[in-house]
Amino acid sequence: MPLSPDQQAEIDAQRAQSQPTLRATSPGIEAQLYRAHPVLDHGFVRVIDYMGDDAAITQAARVSYGRGTKSVQNDEGLIRYLMRHWHSTPFEMCELKLHVKLPVFVARQWIRHRTANVNEYSARYSVLDREFYIPAPEHLAAQSSINNQGRGATLEGDEAARVLETLKADSDRAYDHYEQMMGQEGQQGLARELARMNLPANVYTQWYWKVDLHNLFHFLRLRADPHAQYEIRVYAEVICDLVRDWVPLAYAAFEEYRLGAAQLSATGVQVVRRMLAGEEVTQETSGLTKREWAELMGVIG
Amino acid sequence: MPLSPDQQAEIDAQRAQSQPTLRATSPGIEAQLYRAHPVLDHGFVRVIDYMGDDAAITQAARVSYGRGTKSVQNDEGLIRYLMRHWHSTPFEMCELKLHVKLPVFVARQWIRHRTANVNEYSARYSVLDREFYIPAPEHLAAQSSINNQGRGATLEGDEAARVLETLKADSDRAYDHYEQMMGQEGQQGLARELARMNLPANVYTQWYWKVDLHNLFHFLRLRADPHAQYEIRVYAEVICDLVRDWVPLAYAAFEEYRLGAAQLSATGVQVVRRMLAGEEVTQETSGLTKREWAELMGVIG
Amino acid sequence: MPLSPDQQAEIDAQRAQSQPTLRATSPGIEAQLYRAHPVLDHGFVRVIDYMGDDAAITQAARVSYGRGTKSVQNDEGLIRYLMRHWHSTPFEMCELKLHVKLPVFVARQWIRHRTANVNEYSARYSVLDREFYIPAPEHLAAQSSINNQGRGATLEGDEAARVLETLKADSDRAYDHYEQMMGQEGQQGLARELARMNLPANVYTQWYWKVDLHNLFHFLRLRADPHAQYEIRVYAEVICDLVRDWVPLAYAAFEEYRLGAAQLSATGVQVVRRMLAGEEVTQETSGLTKREWAELMGVIG
Amino acid sequence: MPLSPDQQAEIDAQRAQSQPTLRATSPGIEAQLYRAHPVLDHGFVRVIDYMGDDAAITQAARVSYGRGTKSVQNDEGLIRYLMRHWHSTPFEMCELKLHVKLPVFVARQWIRHRTANVNEYSARYSVLDREFYIPAPEHLAAQSSINNQGRGATLEGDEAARVLETLKADSDRAYDHYEQMMGQEGQQGLARELARMNLPANVYTQWYWKVDLHNLFHFLRLRADPHAQYEIRVYAEVICDLVRDWVPLAYAAFEEYRLGAAQLSATGVQVVRRMLAGEEVTQETSGLTKREWAELMGVIG
């Protein structure tokens, strides 16, 4: 359970206070506001605030004076057109603010997306909690033998047990020593900004993360992808569900033209044309490397 | 009057529709939503949407679970501390979306602030209105004789009349020709994306502009400054009033630590110290150039 | 001729001064440094400086200590892999600085690419030259009847002549009045920052523009595209040639995986699969709109 | 010693290869290219590449055709003017690329500066080295009792010894287990992307980091400040020296108007004016809080 009773009470209190507003609202995401959606063993994603809805995208694209009398079909068609033709600025007119609790090694991947606003819990100023990510046994994966940057089969038997035991014991010991070094009974107590360096990368941190919809889609396309590391992908998948609740038309366009879409290289286009013209094309005659051929077959096979 | 009856009706319709929300709301800015605040002769600023309030700043700085039981004084103190010590990320957690109508030459200055989202009315796709900025006589200024990048005295008499006449006549003629070139009666009609090139820089354009509070303050510090060109400064001043309505504590801190603050150079600090120690310091003995000395006297004089 | 003799002499002087450097150099782009490549009737693109070469991309991707003993083939393979899999950060490690002279309406499109550094010639501070873009007759296009945002056939006969005459006369008159309003003989002289507003959007401006290779590729993909307006596309095409000279391996990968590549939507992928499986697919049975069907046929037709 | 003989050889090889270039060069920074400047116990800063010099700043500000015949004094005066009046874009026209080796907890602070390009050594793809930051005894500081985010006195005697022993032992054990978990003798071997999570935040990572001069100055102002954590400040100080070698005029202006400058709040300005007018002002009558009063006294005291 990632939340303490006090934290849950604060969330409940916020969900109990409704205010009138003249702004655009999205009922789907209002229903999710402030709730903690669990991710991994101690993490979560919470929606703290949002700006705009599907109509806000078309309103900006049209530089409108009002919400417009245009129909939903018109909005849908325009949103699909904008997504298909890489018009990014109308999607930037929606904004999402999340509170995320996540292991440090996931945070380090996440922060590489620079076009977002971040406030992270400060371990210079405050003491971190004793919370560490320990993978579920089914996610304890061996190094891939074919991909330097990936996972292979799940670890089995004794090896899995040894790894889990090591991760748990090292995390616990590191935290014990973290506390001992900072302790002020009978000693001065090491500065927090130094003591934190003893904590391993599976310790949990948390932050407020705010991003516009265009850049969020870019993040999701890379991080909800099967090639992304499992531990960040699960966050991306939870956020995908939240975005679908928030801006359903934009999310559907994102699925059609980004998540489920495929990119063909210039040579790949020629291969498809030759195949459709009835030619028997093989990797050798394709002009593609083996790896690219395999990728193309993954798309059109 | 910058708005047509249809446009005003669309605005009124939006102001008539209140929805419940669980999000943070700011009553001061709700009262301004959608209304057109006139600027110059045909321009305006309208608030289309906002995210966050004063408490959202401290909530992000603390990475809080709830709105918190902290008092307003605490919020105020923390906001002032954050502003004073150049903590920018908590202010990035608030966001404002504006609809602005402005002359093209003002838009060209404005767009140099890159950390914002923009959707501009497209003159490739649509026809611009016959609206041009013609300065009020009291803002028709001569070139400054001491500042290459500034204005001097107001133009007088015949000269002022000639300039106004020229600006009006050229604007009108340019627009007449713009329409004639695009016209399709008895001719093919020039493409809009080409015809627009005949329009002068005082023609009005409009855009949706969305920005976070930190970057908005940066914009306002530069553009609400007396050295900014009058025609952009009046927009900045209207936005200052709107931000005061929206996040009064943050705006007060901005006035104290940015708008009303002064920067002393390393040498300037020494000059003040010497003066306070009783020394008679002159420009010659100050180590400052004449220009810097004048600037320092402007601060402490 | 876009350059005055003085300007040409300054360029020649810079090309005559060679210095030794320990940095990575690219002979292909050294040969182009400072030269003005003409674009449109008065515009140009000049390379002022560059950072990095093809090897700098792989060096950054590998976080190397040296230039490496890796072969050119390895570099090429890695660059293609990075481009194909949307790894953007290694391409950000190269940087290009250009001096561009361009009509204001082109500059207004260009500046929408925000991830670049810009210093524009200031018309508050200085007087602009009497240089206006007047399209060549073959680029004087009618409004497209099928695309709101595009061009159709070339204007013919009298209409073309009338348009050219109008553009020239209005430009000249606007500049005459610009000078007259600023003139200080027998009058105060209007401030430059105001007088400039009388100049139409086909007047030339110039700027220094600095951008990293990843963001430059993004710019080129959008602006060297057939859908881009002709007057910005010709700038993009000149820059494409310069980038090919500078980083030939990266540019080849860009052509293969971006410029010449095609994006298939999720439904589009299914259509191709069905066709390759021998099914007769029509627009009606494809699940695509007419417009999307036409776009798909444009790719695989 | 942060470098292996192989690494040093690669650096020497790069320093041995000089090429002619037509670009602007800076002799001061050429002398530093590729060399590793040691920081902390295993870290370093290396300059990999640079774009521009002092003259490139004024050249961009003037949108020049040549290097110009302007004197060095003119360049210096203009650079100081630009810095004093917050003109940021000319400084963005210079760019620096560094290779930095640094502890992970320092990297996590550093990366919060988003306006830079980064390629980090990937612990998903590669195995990290057994290198951990262990503070020198004189930098082993206690928590400050007056500043939640700072350090107090140096730890003494047994406590210091205990802390060092703990940090060393935990680092070593974490690395032993990291290797054991990944080992493939007699077991499958945990994926690198998972095993890395056992490594503490004092493990060293490395990256290529590229930034323009304006944003670098912003970074240095915050991180070379006495309030910055010691372990990042030492990196900033080394970079300050390198920037001084590279663009001496710009660096001098940075020292005068940023590093050594002081900001007075609106109220602080009034206090100084009252003092200079002979009034005896105390904290109580100043309108400043105790903390602000202390800060002001620190400036003018």
Tab-separated table of N, CA and C in Angstrom, chain D residues 5 28-29 44 57 65 129-130 134 137 140 143 145 155 186 190 226 234 240-241 279 282-283 287 289:
chain	number	residue	atom	x	y	z
D	5	PRO	N	45.602	4.300	-18.446
D	5	PRO	CA	46.622	4.604	-19.476
D	5	PRO	C	46.021	4.649	-20.878
D	28	GLY	N	43.001	30.233	-25.771
D	28	GLY	CA	42.971	29.859	-24.358
D	28	GLY	C	42.314	28.526	-24.122
D	29	ILE	N	41.269	28.244	-24.865
D	29	ILE	CA	40.567	26.978	-24.628
D	29	ILE	C	41.150	25.858	-25.489
D	44	PHE	N	36.149	14.132	-13.238
D	44	PHE	CA	36.901	15.078	-14.061
D	44	PHE	C	35.953	15.898	-14.916
D	57	ILE	N	30.224	36.823	-29.922
D	57	ILE	CA	29.080	37.393	-29.188
D	57	ILE	C	28.668	38.726	-29.806
D	65	TYR	N	28.512	40.785	-41.140
D	65	TYR	CA	28.988	39.996	-42.278
D	65	TYR	C	30.403	39.489	-42.047
D	129	ASP	N	31.904	1.120	-13.763
D	129	ASP	CA	33.155	0.801	-13.092
D	129	ASP	C	32.983	0.830	-11.573
D	130	ARG	N	33.940	0.195	-10.891
D	130	ARG	CA	33.927	0.191	-9.417
D	130	ARG	C	34.587	1.485	-8.933
D	134	ILE	N	34.062	8.887	-2.149
D	134	ILE	CA	34.213	8.864	-0.685
D	134	ILE	C	34.792	10.218	-0.303
D	137	PRO	N	38.213	13.665	4.390
D	137	PRO	CA	37.787	13.918	5.779
D	137	PRO	C	37.363	15.360	6.014
D	140	LEU	N	33.644	16.033	5.222
D	140	LEU	CA	32.643	15.191	5.880
D	140	LEU	C	31.927	16.062	6.902
D	143	GLN	N	25.126	17.883	9.648
D	143	GLN	CA	23.943	18.646	9.257
D	143	GLN	C	23.998	20.021	9.914
D	145	SER	N	22.635	23.121	11.838
D	145	SER	CA	21.539	23.237	12.816
D	145	SER	C	20.661	24.437	12.495
D	155	LEU	N	32.772	16.711	10.670
D	155	LEU	CA	32.685	15.610	11.643
D	155	LEU	C	34.066	15.333	12.225
D	186	GLY	N	27.501	-20.463	-14.146
D	186	GLY	CA	26.633	-21.321	-13.341
D	186	GLY	C	25.265	-20.724	-13.063
D	190	LEU	N	21.597	-11.724	-13.962
D	190	LEU	CA	20.539	-10.698	-13.940
D	190	LEU	C	20.809	-9.636	-15.018
D	226	PRO	N	28.082	29.934	-3.030
D	226	PRO	CA	28.384	29.296	-1.738
D	226	PRO	C	27.242	28.442	-1.181
D	234	VAL	N	32.401	22.248	-6.769
D	234	VAL	CA	33.771	22.072	-7.254
D	234	VAL	C	33.804	21.839	-8.763
D	240	CYS	N	34.261	27.300	-14.373
D	240	CYS	CA	34.505	28.750	-14.384
D	240	CYS	C	35.897	29.049	-14.941
D	241	ASP	N	36.887	28.323	-14.482
D	241	ASP	CA	38.254	28.559	-14.972
D	241	ASP	C	38.356	28.305	-16.474
D	279	GLU	N	19.719	58.355	7.714
D	279	GLU	CA	18.813	57.787	8.706
D	279	GLU	C	19.432	56.538	9.343
D	282	THR	N	17.152	50.208	11.432
D	282	THR	CA	17.364	48.906	12.081
D	282	THR	C	16.463	47.870	11.423
D	283	GLN	N	16.674	46.638	11.772
D	283	GLN	CA	15.814	45.600	11.186
D	283	GLN	C	14.359	45.928	11.486
D	287	GLY	N	11.412	47.247	7.579
D	287	GLY	CA	10.395	46.605	6.750
D	287	GLY	C	10.849	45.254	6.216
D	289	THR	N	12.281	41.246	6.915
D	289	THR	CA	12.323	40.181	7.922
D	289	THR	C	13.758	40.066	8.442
